[in-house]
CSV table of C-alpha atoms in Angstrom, one decimal:
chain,number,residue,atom,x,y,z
N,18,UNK,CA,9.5,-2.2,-17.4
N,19,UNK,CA,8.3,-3.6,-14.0
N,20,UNK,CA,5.0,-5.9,-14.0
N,21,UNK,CA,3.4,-7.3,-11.3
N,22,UNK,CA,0.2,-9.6,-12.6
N,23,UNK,CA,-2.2,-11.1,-10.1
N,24,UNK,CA,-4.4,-13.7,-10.6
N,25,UNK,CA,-6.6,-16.6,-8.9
N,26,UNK,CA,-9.5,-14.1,-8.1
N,27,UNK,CA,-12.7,-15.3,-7.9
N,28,UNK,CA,-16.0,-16.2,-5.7
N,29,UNK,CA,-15.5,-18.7,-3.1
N,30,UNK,CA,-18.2,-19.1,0.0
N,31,UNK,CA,-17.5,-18.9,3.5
N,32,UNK,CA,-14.8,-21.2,5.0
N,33,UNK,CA,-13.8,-21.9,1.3
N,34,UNK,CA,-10.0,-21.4,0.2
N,35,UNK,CA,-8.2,-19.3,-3.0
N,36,UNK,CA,-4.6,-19.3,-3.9
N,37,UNK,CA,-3.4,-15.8,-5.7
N,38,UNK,CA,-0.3,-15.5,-8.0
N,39,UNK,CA,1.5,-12.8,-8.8
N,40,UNK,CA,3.8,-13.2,-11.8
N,41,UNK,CA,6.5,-10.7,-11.4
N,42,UNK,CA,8.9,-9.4,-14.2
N,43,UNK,CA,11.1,-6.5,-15.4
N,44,UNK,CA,13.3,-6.5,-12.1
N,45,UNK,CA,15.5,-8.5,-10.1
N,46,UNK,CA,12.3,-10.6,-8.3
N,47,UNK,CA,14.9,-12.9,-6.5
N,48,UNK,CA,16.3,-10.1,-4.1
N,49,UNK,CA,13.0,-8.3,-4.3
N,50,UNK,CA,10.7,-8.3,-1.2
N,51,UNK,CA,7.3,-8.6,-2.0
N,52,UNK,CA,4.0,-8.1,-0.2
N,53,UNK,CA,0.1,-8.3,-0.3
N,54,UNK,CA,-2.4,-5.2,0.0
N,55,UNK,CA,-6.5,-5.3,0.0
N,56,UNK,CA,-8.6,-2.8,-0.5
N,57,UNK,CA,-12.1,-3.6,0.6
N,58,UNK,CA,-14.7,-2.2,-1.3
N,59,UNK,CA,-15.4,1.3,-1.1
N,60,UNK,CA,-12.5,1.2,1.8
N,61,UNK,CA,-9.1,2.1,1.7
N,62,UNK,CA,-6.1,0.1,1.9
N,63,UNK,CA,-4.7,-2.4,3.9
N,64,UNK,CA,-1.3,-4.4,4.2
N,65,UNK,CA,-2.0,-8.2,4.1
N,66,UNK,CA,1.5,-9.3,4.7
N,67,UNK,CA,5.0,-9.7,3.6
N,68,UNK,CA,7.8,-12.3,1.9
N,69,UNK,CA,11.1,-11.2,2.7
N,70,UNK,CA,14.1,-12.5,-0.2
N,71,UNK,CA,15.5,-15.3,0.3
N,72,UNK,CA,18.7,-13.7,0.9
N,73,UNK,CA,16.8,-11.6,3.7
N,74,UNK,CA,15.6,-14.9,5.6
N,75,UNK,CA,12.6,-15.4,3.3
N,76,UNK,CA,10.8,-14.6,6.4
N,77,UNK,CA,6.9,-13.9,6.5
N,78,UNK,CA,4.4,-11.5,8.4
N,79,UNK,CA,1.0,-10.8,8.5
N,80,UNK,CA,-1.4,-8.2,10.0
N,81,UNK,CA,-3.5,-9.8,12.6
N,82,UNK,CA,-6.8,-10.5,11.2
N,83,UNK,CA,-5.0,-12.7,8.3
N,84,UNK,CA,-2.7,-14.5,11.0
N,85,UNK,CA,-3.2,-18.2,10.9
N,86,UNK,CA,-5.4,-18.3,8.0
N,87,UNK,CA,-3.2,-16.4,4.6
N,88,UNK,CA,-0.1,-17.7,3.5
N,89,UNK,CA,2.5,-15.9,1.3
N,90,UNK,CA,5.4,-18.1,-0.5
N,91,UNK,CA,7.1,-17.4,-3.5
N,92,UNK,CA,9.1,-19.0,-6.2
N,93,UNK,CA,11.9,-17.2,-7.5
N,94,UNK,CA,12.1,-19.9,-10.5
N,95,UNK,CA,9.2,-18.5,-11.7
N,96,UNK,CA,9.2,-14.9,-10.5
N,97,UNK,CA,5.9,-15.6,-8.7
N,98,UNK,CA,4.6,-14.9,-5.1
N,99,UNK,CA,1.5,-16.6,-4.1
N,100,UNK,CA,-1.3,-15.5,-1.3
N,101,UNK,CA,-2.7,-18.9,0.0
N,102,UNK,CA,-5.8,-17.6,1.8
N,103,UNK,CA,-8.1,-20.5,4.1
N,104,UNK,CA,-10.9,-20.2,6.0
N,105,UNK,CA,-11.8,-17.0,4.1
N,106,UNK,CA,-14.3,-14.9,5.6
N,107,UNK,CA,-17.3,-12.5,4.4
N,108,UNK,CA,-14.7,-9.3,5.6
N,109,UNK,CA,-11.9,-10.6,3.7
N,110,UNK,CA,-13.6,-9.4,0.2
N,111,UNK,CA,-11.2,-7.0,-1.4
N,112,UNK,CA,-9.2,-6.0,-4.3
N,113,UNK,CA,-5.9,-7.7,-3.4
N,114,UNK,CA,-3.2,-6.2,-5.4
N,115,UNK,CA,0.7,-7.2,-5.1
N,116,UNK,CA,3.5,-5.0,-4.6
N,117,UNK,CA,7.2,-5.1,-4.5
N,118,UNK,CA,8.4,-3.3,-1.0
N,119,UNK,CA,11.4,-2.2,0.2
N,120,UNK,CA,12.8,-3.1,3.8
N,121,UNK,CA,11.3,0.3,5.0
N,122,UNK,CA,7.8,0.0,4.0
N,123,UNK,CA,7.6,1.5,0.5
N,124,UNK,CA,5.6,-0.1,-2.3
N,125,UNK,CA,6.8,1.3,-5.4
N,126,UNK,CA,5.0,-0.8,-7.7
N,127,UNK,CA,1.7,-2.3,-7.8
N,128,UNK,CA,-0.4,-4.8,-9.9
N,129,UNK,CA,-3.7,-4.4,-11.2
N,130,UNK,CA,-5.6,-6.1,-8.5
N,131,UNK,CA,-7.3,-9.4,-8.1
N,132,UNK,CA,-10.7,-9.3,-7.0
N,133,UNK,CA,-11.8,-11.8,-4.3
N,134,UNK,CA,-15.5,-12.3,-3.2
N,135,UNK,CA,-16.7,-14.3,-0.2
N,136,UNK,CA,-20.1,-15.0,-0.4
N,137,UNK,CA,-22.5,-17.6,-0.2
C,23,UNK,CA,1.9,-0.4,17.2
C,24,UNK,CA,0.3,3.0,15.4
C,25,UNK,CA,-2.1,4.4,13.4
C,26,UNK,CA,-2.0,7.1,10.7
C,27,UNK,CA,-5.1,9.7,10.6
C,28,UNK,CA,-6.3,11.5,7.6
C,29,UNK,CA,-9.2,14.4,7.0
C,30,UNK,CA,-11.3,12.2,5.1
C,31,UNK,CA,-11.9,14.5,2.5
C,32,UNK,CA,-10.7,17.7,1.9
C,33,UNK,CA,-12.0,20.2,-1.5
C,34,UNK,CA,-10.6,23.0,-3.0
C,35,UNK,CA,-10.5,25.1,-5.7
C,36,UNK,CA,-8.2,24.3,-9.5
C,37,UNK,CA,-5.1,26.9,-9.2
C,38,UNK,CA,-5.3,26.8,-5.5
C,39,UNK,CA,-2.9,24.7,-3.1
C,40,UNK,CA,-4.1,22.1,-0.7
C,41,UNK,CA,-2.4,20.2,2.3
C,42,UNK,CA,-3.3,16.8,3.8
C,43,UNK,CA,-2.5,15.9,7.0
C,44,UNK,CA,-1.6,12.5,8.2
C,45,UNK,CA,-0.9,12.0,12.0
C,46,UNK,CA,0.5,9.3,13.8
C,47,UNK,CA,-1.0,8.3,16.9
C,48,UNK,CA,2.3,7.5,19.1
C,49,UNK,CA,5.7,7.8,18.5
C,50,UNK,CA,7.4,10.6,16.5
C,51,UNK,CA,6.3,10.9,13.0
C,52,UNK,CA,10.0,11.1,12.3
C,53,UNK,CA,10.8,7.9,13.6
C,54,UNK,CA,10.2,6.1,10.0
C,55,UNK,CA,9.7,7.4,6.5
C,56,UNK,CA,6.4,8.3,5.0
C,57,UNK,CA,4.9,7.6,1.8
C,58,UNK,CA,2.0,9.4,-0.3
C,59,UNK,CA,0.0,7.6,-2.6
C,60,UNK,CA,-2.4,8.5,-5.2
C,61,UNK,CA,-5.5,6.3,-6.5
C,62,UNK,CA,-8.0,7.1,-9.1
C,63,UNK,CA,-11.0,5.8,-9.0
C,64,UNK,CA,-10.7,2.2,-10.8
C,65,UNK,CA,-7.3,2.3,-10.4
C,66,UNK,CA,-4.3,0.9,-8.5
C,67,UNK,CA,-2.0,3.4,-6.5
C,68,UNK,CA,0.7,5.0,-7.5
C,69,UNK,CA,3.3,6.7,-5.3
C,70,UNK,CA,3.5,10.7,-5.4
C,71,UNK,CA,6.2,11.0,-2.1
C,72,UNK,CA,8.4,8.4,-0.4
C,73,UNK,CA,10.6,8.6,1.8
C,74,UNK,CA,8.9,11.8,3.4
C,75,UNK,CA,9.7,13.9,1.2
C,76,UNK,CA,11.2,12.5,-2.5
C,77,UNK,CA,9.4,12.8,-5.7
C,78,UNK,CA,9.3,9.8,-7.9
C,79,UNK,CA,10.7,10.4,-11.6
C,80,UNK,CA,7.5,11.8,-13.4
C,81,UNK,CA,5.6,13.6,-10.5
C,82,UNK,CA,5.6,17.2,-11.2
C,83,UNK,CA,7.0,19.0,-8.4
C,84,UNK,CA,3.7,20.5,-7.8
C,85,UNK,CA,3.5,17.5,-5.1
C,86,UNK,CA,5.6,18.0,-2.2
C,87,UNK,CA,5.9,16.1,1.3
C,88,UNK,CA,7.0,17.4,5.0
C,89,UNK,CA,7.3,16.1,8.5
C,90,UNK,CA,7.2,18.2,11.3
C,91,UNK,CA,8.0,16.4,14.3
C,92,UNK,CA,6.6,18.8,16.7
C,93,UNK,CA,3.0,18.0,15.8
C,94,UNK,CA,3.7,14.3,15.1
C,95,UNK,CA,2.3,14.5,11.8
C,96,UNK,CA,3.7,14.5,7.7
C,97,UNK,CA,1.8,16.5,5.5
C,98,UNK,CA,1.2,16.3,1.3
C,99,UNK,CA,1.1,19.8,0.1
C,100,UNK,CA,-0.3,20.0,-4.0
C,101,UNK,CA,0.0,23.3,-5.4
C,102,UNK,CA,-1.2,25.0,-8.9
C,103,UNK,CA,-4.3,22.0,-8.1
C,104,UNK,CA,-5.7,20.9,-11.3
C,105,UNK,CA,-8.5,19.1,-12.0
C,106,UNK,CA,-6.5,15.5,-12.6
C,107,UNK,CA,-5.5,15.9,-8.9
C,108,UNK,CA,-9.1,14.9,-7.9
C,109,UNK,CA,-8.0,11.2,-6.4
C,110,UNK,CA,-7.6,9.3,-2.9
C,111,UNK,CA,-4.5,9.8,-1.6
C,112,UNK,CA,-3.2,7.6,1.2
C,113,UNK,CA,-0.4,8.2,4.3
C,114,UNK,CA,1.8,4.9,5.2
C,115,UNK,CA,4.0,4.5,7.6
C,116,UNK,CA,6.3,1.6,8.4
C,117,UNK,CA,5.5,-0.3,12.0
C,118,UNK,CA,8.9,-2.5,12.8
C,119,UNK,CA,7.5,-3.3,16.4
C,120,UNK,CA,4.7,-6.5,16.7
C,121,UNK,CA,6.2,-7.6,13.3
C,122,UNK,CA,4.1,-5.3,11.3
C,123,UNK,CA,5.3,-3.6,8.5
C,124,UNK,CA,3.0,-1.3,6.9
C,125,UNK,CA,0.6,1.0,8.0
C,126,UNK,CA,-2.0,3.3,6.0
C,127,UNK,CA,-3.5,5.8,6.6
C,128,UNK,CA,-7.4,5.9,5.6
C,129,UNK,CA,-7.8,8.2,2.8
C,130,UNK,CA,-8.4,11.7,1.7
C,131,UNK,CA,-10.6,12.1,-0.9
C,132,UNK,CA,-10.0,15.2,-2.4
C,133,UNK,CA,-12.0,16.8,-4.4
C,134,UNK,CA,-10.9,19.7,-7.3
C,135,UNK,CA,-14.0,22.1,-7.8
């Protein structure tokens, strides 16, 4: 059975930083591709950004409002992708869930969600 | 780059059949796959069509997808509605150009009355 579990949630003021984990299991994580959506309250969703497998380049990408500021990495020896998010801003309060995705876009499975709150 | 655009809500009656719309903003709606999505309230998405048009092992086939190029749009059609249908459901696209990947639509609340 797939799990994805995020974690690293949490209230964090203006300007502050949070790091998000994932902990992925039930699948093949090491040639997975894995990516990041929010979902602002009351809003609907939005994709953060993307870690390609290793095998695929390991490559990153982010939609602009993140660029510069969220990080994705993973580490296959622990089946985990992290969201290393800086200089976090009011608007980036969301329910950040992971997802595996394949190379055309689809997300087949989802975690829970991670609630994030920036506010001072 | 694109956007996807949904009614935002959309009601109907349980027994009836109902249609969402989702239509990209430039480009054909052909040009990449098309994914449905379905969230509850308190609860994460799960996937009803990918691919434009496949169902996932345990939908019923009660959900069914369709792109018609001509009118740059996909559509989710949900037949036989029932009151469990009552969700969000969310268009996405994929966006290769500008190194975006994903894009969603913004939601259809539908509502089973």
């Amino acid at each position: 059975e797939v799990q994805l579990v995020e974690s690293g949630g949490g209230l964090v003021k203006p300007g502050g930083s949070l790091r998000l984990s994932c902990a992925a299991s039930g699948f093949s994580f090491i040639n997975a591709w894995m990516s990041w959506v929010r979902q602002a309250p009351g809003k609907g969703l939005e994709w953060v950004g993307r870690i390609k497998s290793k095998t695929d380049g390991g490559t990153t990408d982010y939609v602009a409002p993140v660029k510069g500021r969220f990080t994705i990495s993973r580490d296959d020896s622990k089946n985990t992708v992290y969201l290393q998010m800086n200089s976090l801003k009011t608007e980036d309060t969301a329910v950040y869930y992971c997802t595996t995705q394949t190379p055309l876009g689809w997300s087949p499975y989802w975690g829970q969600g991670t609630l994030v709150t920036v506010s001072s | 780059n694109f956007m996807l655009t949904q009614p935002h809500s959309v009601s109907e009656s349980p027994g009836k059949t109902v249609t969402i719309s989702c239509t990209r903003s430039s480009g054909s709606i052909a040009r990449n796959y098309v994914q449905w999505y379905q969230q509850r309230p308190g609860s994460f998405p799960t996937t009803v069509i990918y691919e434009d048009d496949q169902r996932p092992s345990g939908v019923p086939d009660r959900f069914s997808g369709s792109i018609d190029s001509s009118s740059l749009s996909a559509s989710l059609t949900i037949s036989g509605l029932k009151t469990e249908d009552e969700a969000d459901y969310y268009c996405q696209s994929y966006d290769s150009s500008n190194h975006r990947d994903v894009v969603f639509g913004g939601g259809t609340k539908l509502t089973v009355l």
